[in-house]
CSV table of C-alpha atoms in Angstrom, one decimal:
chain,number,residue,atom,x,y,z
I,8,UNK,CA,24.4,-70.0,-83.6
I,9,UNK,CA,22.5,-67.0,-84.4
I,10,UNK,CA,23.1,-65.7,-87.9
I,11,UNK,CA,25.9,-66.4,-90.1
I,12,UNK,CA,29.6,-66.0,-88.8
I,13,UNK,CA,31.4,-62.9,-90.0
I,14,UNK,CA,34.8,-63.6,-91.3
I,15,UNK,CA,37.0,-61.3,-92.2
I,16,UNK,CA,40.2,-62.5,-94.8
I,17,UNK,CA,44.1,-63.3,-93.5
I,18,UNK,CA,46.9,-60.4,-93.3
I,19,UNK,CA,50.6,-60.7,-93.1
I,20,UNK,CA,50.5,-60.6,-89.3
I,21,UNK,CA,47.2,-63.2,-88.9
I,22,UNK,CA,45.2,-66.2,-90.1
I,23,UNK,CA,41.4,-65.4,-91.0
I,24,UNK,CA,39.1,-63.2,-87.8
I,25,UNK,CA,36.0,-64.5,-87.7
I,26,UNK,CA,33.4,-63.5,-84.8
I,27,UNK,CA,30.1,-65.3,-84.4
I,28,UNK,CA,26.5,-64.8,-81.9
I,29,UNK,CA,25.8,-68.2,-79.8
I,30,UNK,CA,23.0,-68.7,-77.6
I,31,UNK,CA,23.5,-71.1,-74.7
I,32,UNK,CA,20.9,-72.1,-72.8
I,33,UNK,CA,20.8,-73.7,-69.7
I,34,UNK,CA,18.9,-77.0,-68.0
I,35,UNK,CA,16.7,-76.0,-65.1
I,36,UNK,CA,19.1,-78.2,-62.5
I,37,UNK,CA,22.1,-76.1,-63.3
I,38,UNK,CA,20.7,-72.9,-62.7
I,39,UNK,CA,19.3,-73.9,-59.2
I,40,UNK,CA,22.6,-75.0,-58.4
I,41,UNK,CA,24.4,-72.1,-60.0
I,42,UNK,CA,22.1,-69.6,-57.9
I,43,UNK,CA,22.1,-71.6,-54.9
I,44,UNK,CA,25.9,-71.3,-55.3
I,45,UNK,CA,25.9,-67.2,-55.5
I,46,UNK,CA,24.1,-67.4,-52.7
I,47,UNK,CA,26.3,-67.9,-49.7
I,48,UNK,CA,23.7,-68.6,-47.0
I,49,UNK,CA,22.2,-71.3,-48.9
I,50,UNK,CA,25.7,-73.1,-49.4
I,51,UNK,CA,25.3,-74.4,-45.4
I,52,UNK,CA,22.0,-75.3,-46.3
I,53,UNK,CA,22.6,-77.1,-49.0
I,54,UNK,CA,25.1,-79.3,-47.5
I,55,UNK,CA,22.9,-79.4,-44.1
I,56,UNK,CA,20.4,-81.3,-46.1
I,57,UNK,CA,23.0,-83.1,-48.4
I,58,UNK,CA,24.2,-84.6,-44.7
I,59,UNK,CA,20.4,-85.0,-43.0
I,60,UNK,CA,19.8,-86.8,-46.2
I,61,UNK,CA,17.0,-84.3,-46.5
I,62,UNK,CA,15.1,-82.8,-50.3
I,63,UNK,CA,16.5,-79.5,-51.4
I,64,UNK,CA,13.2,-77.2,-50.8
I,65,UNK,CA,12.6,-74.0,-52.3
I,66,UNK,CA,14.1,-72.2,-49.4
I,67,UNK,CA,17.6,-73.3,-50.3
I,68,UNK,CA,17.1,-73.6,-53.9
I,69,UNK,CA,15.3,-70.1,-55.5
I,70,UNK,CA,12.1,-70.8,-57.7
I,71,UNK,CA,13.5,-71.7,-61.7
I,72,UNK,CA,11.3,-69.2,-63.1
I,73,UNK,CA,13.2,-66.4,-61.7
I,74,UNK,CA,16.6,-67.5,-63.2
I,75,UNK,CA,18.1,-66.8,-66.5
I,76,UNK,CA,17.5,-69.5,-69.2
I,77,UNK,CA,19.4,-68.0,-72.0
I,78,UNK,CA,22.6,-65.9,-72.2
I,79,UNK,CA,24.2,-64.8,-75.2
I,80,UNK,CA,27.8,-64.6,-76.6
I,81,UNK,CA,30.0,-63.2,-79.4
I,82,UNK,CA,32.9,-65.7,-80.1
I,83,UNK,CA,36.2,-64.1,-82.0
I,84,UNK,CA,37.9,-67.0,-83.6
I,85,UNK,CA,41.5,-66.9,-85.3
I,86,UNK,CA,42.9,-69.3,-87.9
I,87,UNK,CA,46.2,-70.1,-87.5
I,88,UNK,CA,48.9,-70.1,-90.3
I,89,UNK,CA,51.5,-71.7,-88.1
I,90,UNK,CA,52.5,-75.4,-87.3
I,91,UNK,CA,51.2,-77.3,-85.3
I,92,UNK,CA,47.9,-76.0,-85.3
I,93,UNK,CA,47.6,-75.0,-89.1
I,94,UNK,CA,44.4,-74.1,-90.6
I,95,UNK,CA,42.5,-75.0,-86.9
I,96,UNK,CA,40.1,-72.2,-85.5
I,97,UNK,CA,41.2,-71.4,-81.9
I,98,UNK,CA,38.7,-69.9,-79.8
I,99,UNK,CA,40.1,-66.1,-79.3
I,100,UNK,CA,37.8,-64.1,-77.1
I,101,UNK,CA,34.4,-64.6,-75.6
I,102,UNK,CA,32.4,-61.8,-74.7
I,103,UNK,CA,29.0,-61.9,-73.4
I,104,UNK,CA,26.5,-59.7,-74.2
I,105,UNK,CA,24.7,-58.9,-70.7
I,106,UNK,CA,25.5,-55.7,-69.7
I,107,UNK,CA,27.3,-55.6,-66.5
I,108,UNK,CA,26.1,-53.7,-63.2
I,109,UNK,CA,28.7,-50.7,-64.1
I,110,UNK,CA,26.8,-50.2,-67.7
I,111,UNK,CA,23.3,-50.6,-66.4
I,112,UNK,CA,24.4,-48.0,-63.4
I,113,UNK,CA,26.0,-45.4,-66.2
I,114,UNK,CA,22.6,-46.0,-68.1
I,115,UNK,CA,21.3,-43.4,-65.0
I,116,UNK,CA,23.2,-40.7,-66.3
I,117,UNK,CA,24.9,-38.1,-64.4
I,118,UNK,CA,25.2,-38.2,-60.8
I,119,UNK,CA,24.9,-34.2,-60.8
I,120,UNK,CA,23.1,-31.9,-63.0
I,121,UNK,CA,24.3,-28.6,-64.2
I,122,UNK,CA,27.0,-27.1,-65.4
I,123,UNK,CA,30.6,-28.6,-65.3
I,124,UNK,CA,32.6,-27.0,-63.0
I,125,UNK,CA,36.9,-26.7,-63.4
């Protein structure tokens, strides 16, 4: 968790709204697999050498150090007021806080300069 959870009190309508930062981090083995896997090409190769009984080398599997470690997340949470679940924090939303290729492209600015045209 980073920081303290905001929560925010209970309306007709809803239980309390509370939203909270998480930082997950991940183990070294999972990310080589997990960027291996976005990687079609090295998906053959991976089960090539899975078959040959042959080590995973650096070819197939991409260096560690150049994969994410930490991501972080905001989690909205909602307690319910109804049976069966009552007084239980369900998980509402999760949103994560990279920015996604369409921000970091608007981050450019305009694709034209000048004045606006109707």
């Amino acid at each position: 968790l980073v920081g303290e959870p905001r929560v925010m009190p209970a309306t007709n309508a809803h239980g309390k709204l509370a939203t909270v930062m998480v930082d997950v981090y991940n183990e070294p083995a999972d990310l080589a697999l997990t960027a291996a896997l976005d990687r079609p090409a090295s998906c053959g190769a991976m089960l090539d050498a899975q078959r040959d009984g042959a080590p995973l080398t650096d070819a197939i599997l991409p260096p560690v150090s150049a994969m994410r470690r930490r991501s972080r997340f905001i989690f909205s949470l909602e307690q319910q007021r109804r049976p069966p679940h009552i007084g239980a924090w369900l998980l509402k939303e999760a949103m994560p806080m990279d920015k996604t290729p369409l921000q970091r492209y608007a981050e450019l600015g305009e694709e034209f300069e000048g004045p606006d045209t109707d």
